[in-house]
Amino acid sequence: MANGSARINGNALQLGDGAQIRFIRTLRLPESGTHGLPPGLGEFPLRRVEDHPDTVPPEWLAKGGVMLPVHLREAMWLSFAGTREPAALQVGVGKVCAVSGERWTGRLARRPQNYVLLPRQPWLDGINSGKGAVRQFVAVPLGLGATVEGQVTGEETTGGVQLQAFPLRPDPLRRWREQERARLVPPPMPPSFGGYAGAPGAPAAPGSAPMAARAAAPARSAPAMGLGVGGSMRQEVYEDTRPLSDWAEEPAARVFVHLVTPPEWRRITGEPAPPSPVDRAAYTRAGLPWFDYYDESGTDLPATDALGAVRPVGDWIGDDHTPWVAPTPSQTRPLGNAPRPGKPVQDGDW
């Protein structure tokens, strides 16, 4: 268990003093071809599991962490905007590393690299499939075999998303801070449209549901959700050029993120879940932007065999979309090269 703490600030998850993560709703890509970066359609709301002890399943209380509502086959990406200092962030999907494809170990490794480098990595849309591409994160129930966890390990017992952030050791951190002060360059701002690196305009997270709403819906076993993959998009997962010894041996914080179906979200919290995202064809026909990111200063990590073999969720549950409407060239926008602390999130055994 990490010595530090995880906190929710609005809909942002703060791990230790450095890493900040937001879960962004987006359009699901076609499962064939390689595409540009889809837009952000607002933030997923986050709630602490411990704030709903009477309505969440007992096993969730044991794991602690946070929860968010997600529709079947809904796609998401992780934004790291707001990360203030370097962090090595491990991202697990059902306790399978989204970068290396290996089982969750809770320790940093370099061969293969099992973390993303913050703030160097601005976002992560899916599992690392190599050659400048990732396969999109898509929500799917456990039990079908469609999750990354099920395909890599042959079992579906964990689900959810696991996050763990390691800070730099004191000396490398001091050198990094000195270099930052010498540069005197402000951090890059997110695009003005509600897409990559942030989703402005999302409402502030309301408080916990009233006790009356929780009392009316007793705790029970909830449908388990995990992440499979959808379409491929152009995105690099950057190689870390620091010595592995620059990073702390123990994480600053870790958290388990439970994925909740909309009906269960209402039962547990008393709040309605956000509606299903807009149809992608309607979005494209409206002339709204897609994105293309390129950074020549970074080195992309190669895909591992385990993640390269993961198949899309459509192979299990079919495709429910109308034919793909590709964005016009003019719709694709190139992307170039402190809040009050919230309440700590309880960690548990997972």
CSV table of C-alpha atoms in Angstrom, one decimal:
chain,number,residue,atom,x,y,z
A,1,MET,CA,0.0,0.0,0.0
A,2,ALA,CA,1.4,3.5,-0.9
A,3,ASN,CA,2.5,5.8,1.9
A,4,GLY,CA,1.1,8.9,0.2
A,5,SER,CA,-2.4,9.8,-0.6
A,6,ALA,CA,-4.8,10.1,-3.6
A,7,ARG,CA,-7.3,12.9,-3.6
A,8,ILE,CA,-10.2,14.1,-5.8
A,9,ASN,CA,-10.1,17.8,-6.7
A,10,GLY,CA,-13.3,18.3,-8.7
A,11,ASN,CA,-13.2,15.5,-11.3
A,12,ALA,CA,-9.4,15.3,-11.2
A,13,LEU,CA,-7.5,12.6,-9.4
A,14,GLN,CA,-4.4,13.8,-7.7
A,15,LEU,CA,-1.8,11.1,-6.9
A,16,GLY,CA,0.8,12.4,-4.4
A,17,ASP,CA,2.2,15.8,-5.1
A,18,GLY,CA,2.8,15.4,-8.8
A,19,ALA,CA,0.5,13.3,-11.0
A,20,GLN,CA,-3.0,14.5,-11.9
A,21,ILE,CA,-5.4,12.4,-14.0
A,22,ARG,CA,-8.8,13.2,-15.5
A,23,PHE,CA,-10.9,10.6,-17.2
A,24,ILE,CA,-12.3,12.1,-20.4
A,25,ARG,CA,-15.4,10.9,-22.4
A,26,THR,CA,-14.9,10.6,-26.1
A,27,LEU,CA,-16.2,9.1,-29.4
A,28,ARG,CA,-15.5,5.5,-30.1
A,29,LEU,CA,-13.4,4.9,-33.2
A,30,PRO,CA,-14.0,2.3,-35.9
A,31,GLU,CA,-12.2,-0.9,-35.2
A,32,SER,CA,-10.5,-1.0,-38.6
A,33,GLY,CA,-7.9,1.5,-39.8
A,34,THR,CA,-5.8,4.0,-37.9
A,35,HIS,CA,-7.3,7.4,-37.1
A,36,GLY,CA,-6.6,10.8,-35.6
A,37,LEU,CA,-7.2,11.7,-32.0
A,38,PRO,CA,-11.0,11.9,-31.1
A,39,PRO,CA,-12.3,14.9,-29.2
A,40,GLY,CA,-12.9,15.2,-25.5
A,41,LEU,CA,-16.6,15.3,-24.6
A,42,GLY,CA,-16.3,16.2,-20.9
A,43,GLU,CA,-15.0,14.6,-17.8
A,44,PHE,CA,-16.3,11.5,-16.1
A,45,PRO,CA,-17.5,12.4,-12.6
A,46,LEU,CA,-15.5,10.7,-9.8
A,47,ARG,CA,-16.8,9.8,-6.4
A,48,ARG,CA,-14.9,8.2,-3.4
A,49,VAL,CA,-16.1,4.7,-2.7
A,50,GLU,CA,-15.9,5.3,1.1
A,51,ASP,CA,-18.5,8.0,0.8
A,52,HIS,CA,-21.1,5.4,-0.1
A,53,PRO,CA,-20.6,2.6,2.5
A,54,ASP,CA,-24.2,1.6,2.6
A,55,THR,CA,-24.7,1.1,-1.1
A,56,VAL,CA,-21.4,-0.1,-2.7
A,57,PRO,CA,-20.5,-3.8,-2.7
A,58,PRO,CA,-18.5,-4.8,0.4
A,59,GLU,CA,-15.6,-5.9,-1.9
A,60,TRP,CA,-15.4,-2.4,-3.2
A,61,LEU,CA,-15.0,-1.0,0.3
A,62,ALA,CA,-12.1,-3.5,0.8
A,63,LYS,CA,-10.3,-2.2,-2.3
A,64,GLY,CA,-11.1,1.5,-1.6
A,65,GLY,CA,-10.5,4.0,-4.3
A,66,VAL,CA,-12.9,5.9,-6.5
A,67,MET,CA,-15.7,5.1,-9.0
A,68,LEU,CA,-17.0,6.6,-12.3
A,69,PRO,CA,-20.1,5.8,-14.4
A,70,VAL,CA,-19.5,4.4,-17.9
A,71,HIS,CA,-21.9,3.1,-20.6
A,72,LEU,CA,-21.4,-0.2,-22.3
A,73,ARG,CA,-18.8,0.3,-25.2
A,74,GLU,CA,-18.2,3.9,-24.1
A,75,ALA,CA,-14.6,5.0,-24.9
A,76,MET,CA,-12.4,7.1,-22.6
A,77,TRP,CA,-8.9,8.6,-22.5
A,78,LEU,CA,-6.8,9.8,-19.6
A,79,SER,CA,-5.6,13.4,-19.5
A,80,PHE,CA,-2.5,14.3,-17.5
A,81,ALA,CA,-2.9,18.1,-17.7
A,82,GLY,CA,-2.2,19.7,-14.4
A,83,THR,CA,0.7,17.3,-13.5
A,84,ARG,CA,3.1,19.7,-11.8
A,85,GLU,CA,6.2,17.5,-11.3
A,86,PRO,CA,7.7,14.4,-12.9
A,87,ALA,CA,6.0,11.1,-12.1
A,88,ALA,CA,6.3,7.6,-13.4
A,89,LEU,CA,2.6,6.6,-13.7
A,90,GLN,CA,1.6,2.9,-13.9
A,91,VAL,CA,-1.7,2.3,-15.6
A,92,GLY,CA,-3.3,-1.1,-15.1
A,93,VAL,CA,-6.5,-2.4,-16.9
A,94,GLY,CA,-7.7,-5.3,-14.8
A,95,LYS,CA,-4.1,-5.4,-13.3
A,96,VAL,CA,-2.5,-5.8,-16.8
A,97,CYS,CA,-0.1,-3.0,-17.6
A,98,ALA,CA,-1.5,-0.8,-20.5
A,99,VAL,CA,2.1,0.0,-21.6
A,100,SER,CA,3.9,-3.4,-21.3
A,101,GLY,CA,1.1,-5.9,-21.3
A,102,GLU,CA,2.6,-7.7,-18.3
A,103,ARG,CA,0.8,-8.4,-15.1
A,104,TRP,CA,0.7,-5.7,-12.4
A,105,THR,CA,3.7,-5.8,-10.2
A,106,GLY,CA,3.6,-2.5,-8.3
A,107,ARG,CA,7.2,-1.9,-9.2
A,108,LEU,CA,8.8,0.1,-12.0
A,109,ALA,CA,10.6,-1.8,-14.8
A,110,ARG,CA,12.4,-0.7,-17.9
A,111,ARG,CA,12.6,-3.9,-20.0
A,112,PRO,CA,9.9,-3.5,-21.0
A,113,GLN,CA,9.0,-0.1,-19.7
A,114,ASN,CA,5.8,-0.5,-17.6
A,115,TYR,CA,4.8,3.1,-17.0
A,116,VAL,CA,4.1,6.4,-18.7
A,117,LEU,CA,6.4,9.4,-18.1
A,118,LEU,CA,4.6,12.5,-16.8
A,119,PRO,CA,4.4,15.3,-17.7
A,120,ARG,CA,6.2,14.2,-20.9
A,121,GLN,CA,3.2,12.1,-21.8
A,122,PRO,CA,0.2,14.5,-22.2
A,123,TRP,CA,-2.5,11.8,-22.3
A,124,LEU,CA,-3.1,8.2,-22.9
A,125,ASP,CA,-6.1,6.9,-25.0
A,126,GLY,CA,-5.5,3.2,-24.9
A,127,ILE,CA,-3.1,0.3,-24.7
A,128,ASN,CA,0.3,0.6,-26.4
A,129,SER,CA,0.1,-1.1,-29.7
A,130,GLY,CA,3.5,0.3,-31.0
A,131,LYS,CA,4.6,2.0,-34.2
A,132,GLY,CA,3.1,5.3,-33.0
A,133,ALA,CA,-0.3,3.9,-32.3
A,134,VAL,CA,-2.6,2.9,-29.4
A,135,ARG,CA,-5.8,0.9,-29.3
A,136,GLN,CA,-8.6,2.9,-27.7
A,137,PHE,CA,-9.9,2.1,-24.2
A,138,VAL,CA,-13.5,0.8,-24.4
A,139,ALA,CA,-15.7,-0.3,-21.5
A,140,VAL,CA,-17.1,-3.8,-21.6
A,141,PRO,CA,-18.5,-6.2,-18.9
A,142,LEU,CA,-16.4,-8.9,-17.4
A,143,GLY,CA,-17.3,-12.5,-18.3
A,144,LEU,CA,-17.2,-12.3,-22.1
A,145,GLY,CA,-13.4,-12.6,-22.4
A,146,ALA,CA,-13.3,-9.3,-24.3
A,147,THR,CA,-11.3,-7.2,-21.8
A,148,VAL,CA,-7.6,-6.7,-22.0
A,149,GLU,CA,-7.4,-8.6,-18.7
A,150,GLY,CA,-9.3,-11.6,-20.1
A,151,GLN,CA,-7.3,-11.8,-23.3
A,152,VAL,CA,-3.8,-11.4,-21.7
A,153,THR,CA,-4.3,-13.5,-18.5
A,154,GLY,CA,-7.2,-15.9,-19.5
A,155,GLU,CA,-9.2,-14.7,-16.5
A,156,GLU,CA,-11.5,-11.8,-15.7
A,157,THR,CA,-11.4,-11.3,-11.9
A,158,THR,CA,-10.3,-7.7,-11.3
A,159,GLY,CA,-11.7,-5.3,-13.8
A,160,GLY,CA,-11.5,-1.5,-13.4
A,161,VAL,CA,-8.4,0.7,-13.7
A,162,GLN,CA,-5.4,0.7,-11.4
A,163,LEU,CA,-3.2,3.8,-11.1
A,164,GLN,CA,0.1,4.1,-9.2
A,165,ALA,CA,2.5,7.1,-9.3
A,166,PHE,CA,6.2,7.1,-8.4
A,167,PRO,CA,8.0,10.4,-7.7
A,168,LEU,CA,11.6,11.3,-8.4
A,169,ARG,CA,14.1,10.8,-5.7
A,170,PRO,CA,15.2,14.0,-3.8
A,171,ASP,CA,18.4,14.8,-5.8
A,172,PRO,CA,16.9,14.2,-9.3
A,173,LEU,CA,13.9,16.2,-8.3
A,174,ARG,CA,16.0,19.1,-7.0
A,175,ARG,CA,17.9,19.1,-10.4
A,176,TRP,CA,14.7,19.1,-12.3
A,177,ARG,CA,13.3,22.0,-10.3
A,178,GLU,CA,16.5,24.0,-10.9
A,179,GLN,CA,16.3,23.4,-14.7
A,180,GLU,CA,12.6,24.4,-14.7
A,181,ARG,CA,13.4,27.7,-12.9
A,182,ALA,CA,16.2,28.4,-15.4
A,183,ARG,CA,14.0,27.8,-18.4
A,184,LEU,CA,11.4,30.4,-17.2
A,185,VAL,CA,8.9,29.0,-19.6
A,186,PRO,CA,5.3,28.6,-18.5
A,187,PRO,CA,3.7,25.1,-19.0
A,188,PRO,CA,1.8,24.6,-22.3
A,189,MET,CA,-1.9,25.4,-22.2
A,190,PRO,CA,-4.5,22.9,-23.3
A,191,PRO,CA,-6.4,23.5,-26.6
A,192,SER,CA,-9.2,26.0,-26.4
A,193,PHE,CA,-11.7,23.3,-27.6
A,194,GLY,CA,-12.7,20.8,-24.9
A,195,GLY,CA,-10.4,18.1,-26.1
A,196,TYR,CA,-6.9,17.0,-25.4
A,197,ALA,CA,-5.2,17.9,-22.1
A,198,GLY,CA,-8.5,19.0,-20.6
A,199,ALA,CA,-12.2,19.4,-21.1
A,200,PRO,CA,-13.3,22.9,-20.0
A,201,GLY,CA,-16.9,23.6,-19.2
A,202,ALA,CA,-17.5,20.3,-17.3
A,203,PRO,CA,-19.7,21.0,-14.2
A,204,ALA,CA,-18.1,20.8,-10.8
A,205,ALA,CA,-18.5,17.6,-9.0
A,206,PRO,CA,-21.5,17.7,-6.7
A,207,GLY,CA,-21.3,16.4,-3.1
A,208,SER,CA,-22.2,12.9,-2.0
A,209,ALA,CA,-25.8,11.7,-2.4
A,210,PRO,CA,-28.1,12.3,0.5
A,211,MET,CA,-28.3,9.6,3.1
A,212,ALA,CA,-32.0,9.0,2.2
A,213,ALA,CA,-31.0,8.1,-1.3
A,214,ARG,CA,-28.4,5.7,-0.1
A,215,ALA,CA,-30.6,4.1,2.5
A,216,ALA,CA,-33.2,3.3,-0.1
A,217,ALA,CA,-30.8,1.2,-2.1
A,218,PRO,CA,-29.0,-1.3,0.0
A,219,ALA,CA,-25.5,-2.6,-0.9
A,220,ARG,CA,-25.4,-5.6,-3.2
A,221,SER,CA,-23.1,-7.1,-5.8
A,222,ALA,CA,-22.7,-4.8,-8.8
A,223,PRO,CA,-22.1,-5.8,-12.4
A,224,ALA,CA,-18.3,-5.8,-13.0
A,225,MET,CA,-16.9,-3.7,-15.8
A,226,GLY,CA,-13.4,-3.6,-17.3
A,227,LEU,CA,-11.6,-2.1,-20.3
A,228,GLY,CA,-11.3,-3.8,-23.7
A,229,VAL,CA,-10.0,-2.1,-26.8
A,230,GLY,CA,-11.5,-0.4,-29.8
A,231,GLY,CA,-10.0,1.3,-32.9
A,232,SER,CA,-6.4,2.3,-33.4
A,233,MET,CA,-5.2,5.9,-33.4
A,234,ARG,CA,-2.0,7.8,-34.0
A,235,GLN,CA,-0.4,8.3,-30.6
A,236,GLU,CA,3.0,7.6,-29.1
A,237,VAL,CA,3.9,6.2,-25.7
A,238,TYR,CA,7.2,7.9,-24.9
A,239,GLU,CA,10.3,6.1,-23.7
A,240,ASP,CA,11.8,7.2,-20.5
A,241,THR,CA,15.5,8.3,-20.9
A,242,ARG,CA,16.2,8.8,-17.2
A,243,PRO,CA,18.1,6.1,-15.3
A,244,LEU,CA,15.6,3.9,-13.5
A,245,SER,CA,17.5,4.7,-10.3
A,246,ASP,CA,16.2,8.3,-10.5
A,247,TRP,CA,12.7,7.1,-9.4
A,248,ALA,CA,11.7,6.3,-5.9
A,249,GLU,CA,11.3,2.7,-5.0
A,250,GLU,CA,7.9,3.2,-3.3
A,251,PRO,CA,4.9,5.0,-4.9
A,252,ALA,CA,3.7,8.3,-3.7
A,253,ALA,CA,0.1,7.1,-4.1
A,254,ARG,CA,-2.1,4.5,-5.8
A,255,VAL,CA,-5.8,4.1,-6.4
A,256,PHE,CA,-8.3,1.5,-7.7
A,257,VAL,CA,-10.8,3.0,-10.1
A,258,HIS,CA,-14.1,1.1,-10.2
A,259,LEU,CA,-16.2,1.3,-13.4
A,260,VAL,CA,-19.9,1.5,-12.7
A,261,THR,CA,-22.9,1.0,-15.1
A,262,PRO,CA,-25.3,3.9,-15.2
A,263,PRO,CA,-28.1,2.1,-13.4
A,264,GLU,CA,-25.7,1.1,-10.6
A,265,TRP,CA,-24.3,4.6,-10.4
A,266,ARG,CA,-27.8,6.0,-9.8
A,267,ARG,CA,-28.5,3.3,-7.2
A,268,ILE,CA,-25.3,3.8,-5.4
A,269,THR,CA,-25.0,7.6,-5.5
A,270,GLY,CA,-28.5,8.8,-6.1
A,271,GLU,CA,-27.2,10.8,-9.1
A,272,PRO,CA,-28.0,10.3,-12.8
A,273,ALA,CA,-25.0,9.2,-15.0
A,274,PRO,CA,-24.1,11.4,-17.9
A,275,PRO,CA,-26.0,10.5,-21.1
A,276,SER,CA,-24.4,8.3,-23.7
A,277,PRO,CA,-21.9,10.3,-26.0
A,278,VAL,CA,-23.1,11.9,-29.2
A,279,ASP,CA,-23.0,9.8,-32.3
A,280,ARG,CA,-19.6,10.1,-34.0
A,281,ALA,CA,-21.1,10.5,-37.5
A,282,ALA,CA,-23.3,13.4,-36.3
A,283,TYR,CA,-20.2,15.0,-34.6
A,284,THR,CA,-18.2,14.8,-37.8
A,285,ARG,CA,-21.0,16.1,-40.0
A,286,ALA,CA,-21.3,19.1,-37.7
A,287,GLY,CA,-17.8,20.1,-38.7
A,288,LEU,CA,-16.4,19.7,-35.1
A,289,PRO,CA,-12.6,19.1,-34.7
A,290,TRP,CA,-10.5,16.0,-34.4
A,291,PHE,CA,-6.8,16.3,-33.5
A,292,ASP,CA,-3.4,15.2,-34.6
A,293,TYR,CA,-0.4,15.3,-32.3
A,294,TYR,CA,3.3,15.1,-33.3
A,295,ASP,CA,6.4,15.5,-31.1
A,296,GLU,CA,9.7,14.8,-32.9
A,297,SER,CA,11.7,15.0,-29.6
A,298,GLY,CA,10.2,11.8,-28.2
A,299,THR,CA,10.9,8.1,-28.8
A,300,ASP,CA,8.0,5.8,-29.1
A,301,LEU,CA,7.9,2.6,-27.1
A,302,PRO,CA,7.5,-0.6,-29.2
A,303,ALA,CA,4.5,-2.8,-28.6
A,304,THR,CA,4.9,-6.0,-26.7
A,305,ASP,CA,3.6,-9.3,-28.1
A,306,ALA,CA,0.9,-9.5,-25.3
A,307,LEU,CA,-0.7,-6.2,-26.2
A,308,GLY,CA,-0.2,-6.5,-29.9
A,309,ALA,CA,-2.4,-9.6,-29.9
A,310,VAL,CA,-5.4,-8.0,-28.1
A,311,ARG,CA,-8.5,-8.0,-30.2
A,312,PRO,CA,-11.3,-5.3,-30.3
A,313,VAL,CA,-14.5,-5.7,-28.3
A,314,GLY,CA,-16.5,-5.8,-31.5
A,315,ASP,CA,-15.2,-9.4,-32.1
A,316,TRP,CA,-17.4,-10.4,-29.1
A,317,ILE,CA,-20.4,-8.1,-29.2
A,318,GLY,CA,-20.5,-6.8,-32.8
A,319,ASP,CA,-20.5,-3.3,-34.2
A,320,ASP,CA,-23.5,-1.1,-33.3
A,321,HIS,CA,-22.5,2.0,-35.3
A,322,THR,CA,-23.6,3.4,-38.6
A,323,PRO,CA,-20.8,3.5,-41.3
A,324,TRP,CA,-17.8,5.6,-40.5
A,325,VAL,CA,-17.8,9.2,-41.6
A,326,ALA,CA,-14.2,10.4,-41.8
A,327,PRO,CA,-13.4,14.0,-40.8
A,328,THR,CA,-12.3,16.3,-43.6
A,329,PRO,CA,-8.7,17.6,-43.6
A,330,SER,CA,-9.9,21.0,-42.4
A,331,GLN,CA,-11.5,19.4,-39.3
A,332,THR,CA,-8.2,17.9,-38.0
A,333,ARG,CA,-6.3,20.3,-35.8
A,334,PRO,CA,-2.6,19.8,-35.2
A,335,LEU,CA,-1.4,19.9,-31.6
A,336,GLY,CA,2.2,21.0,-31.2
A,337,ASN,CA,5.1,20.4,-29.3
A,338,ALA,CA,-3.6,25.2,-8.0
A,339,PRO,CA,-6.8,24.1,-6.6
A,340,ARG,CA,-7.7,23.5,-3.0
A,341,PRO,CA,-6.8,20.0,-1.8
A,342,GLY,CA,-9.7,17.6,-1.8
A,343,LYS,CA,-10.4,14.8,0.6
A,344,PRO,CA,-8.0,11.9,0.7
A,345,VAL,CA,-9.1,8.7,-1.1
A,346,GLN,CA,-8.9,5.5,0.9
A,347,ASP,CA,-6.7,2.8,-0.5
A,348,GLY,CA,-7.2,-0.9,0.2
A,349,ASP,CA,-6.1,-4.4,-0.7
A,350,TRP,CA,-6.1,-5.2,-4.4
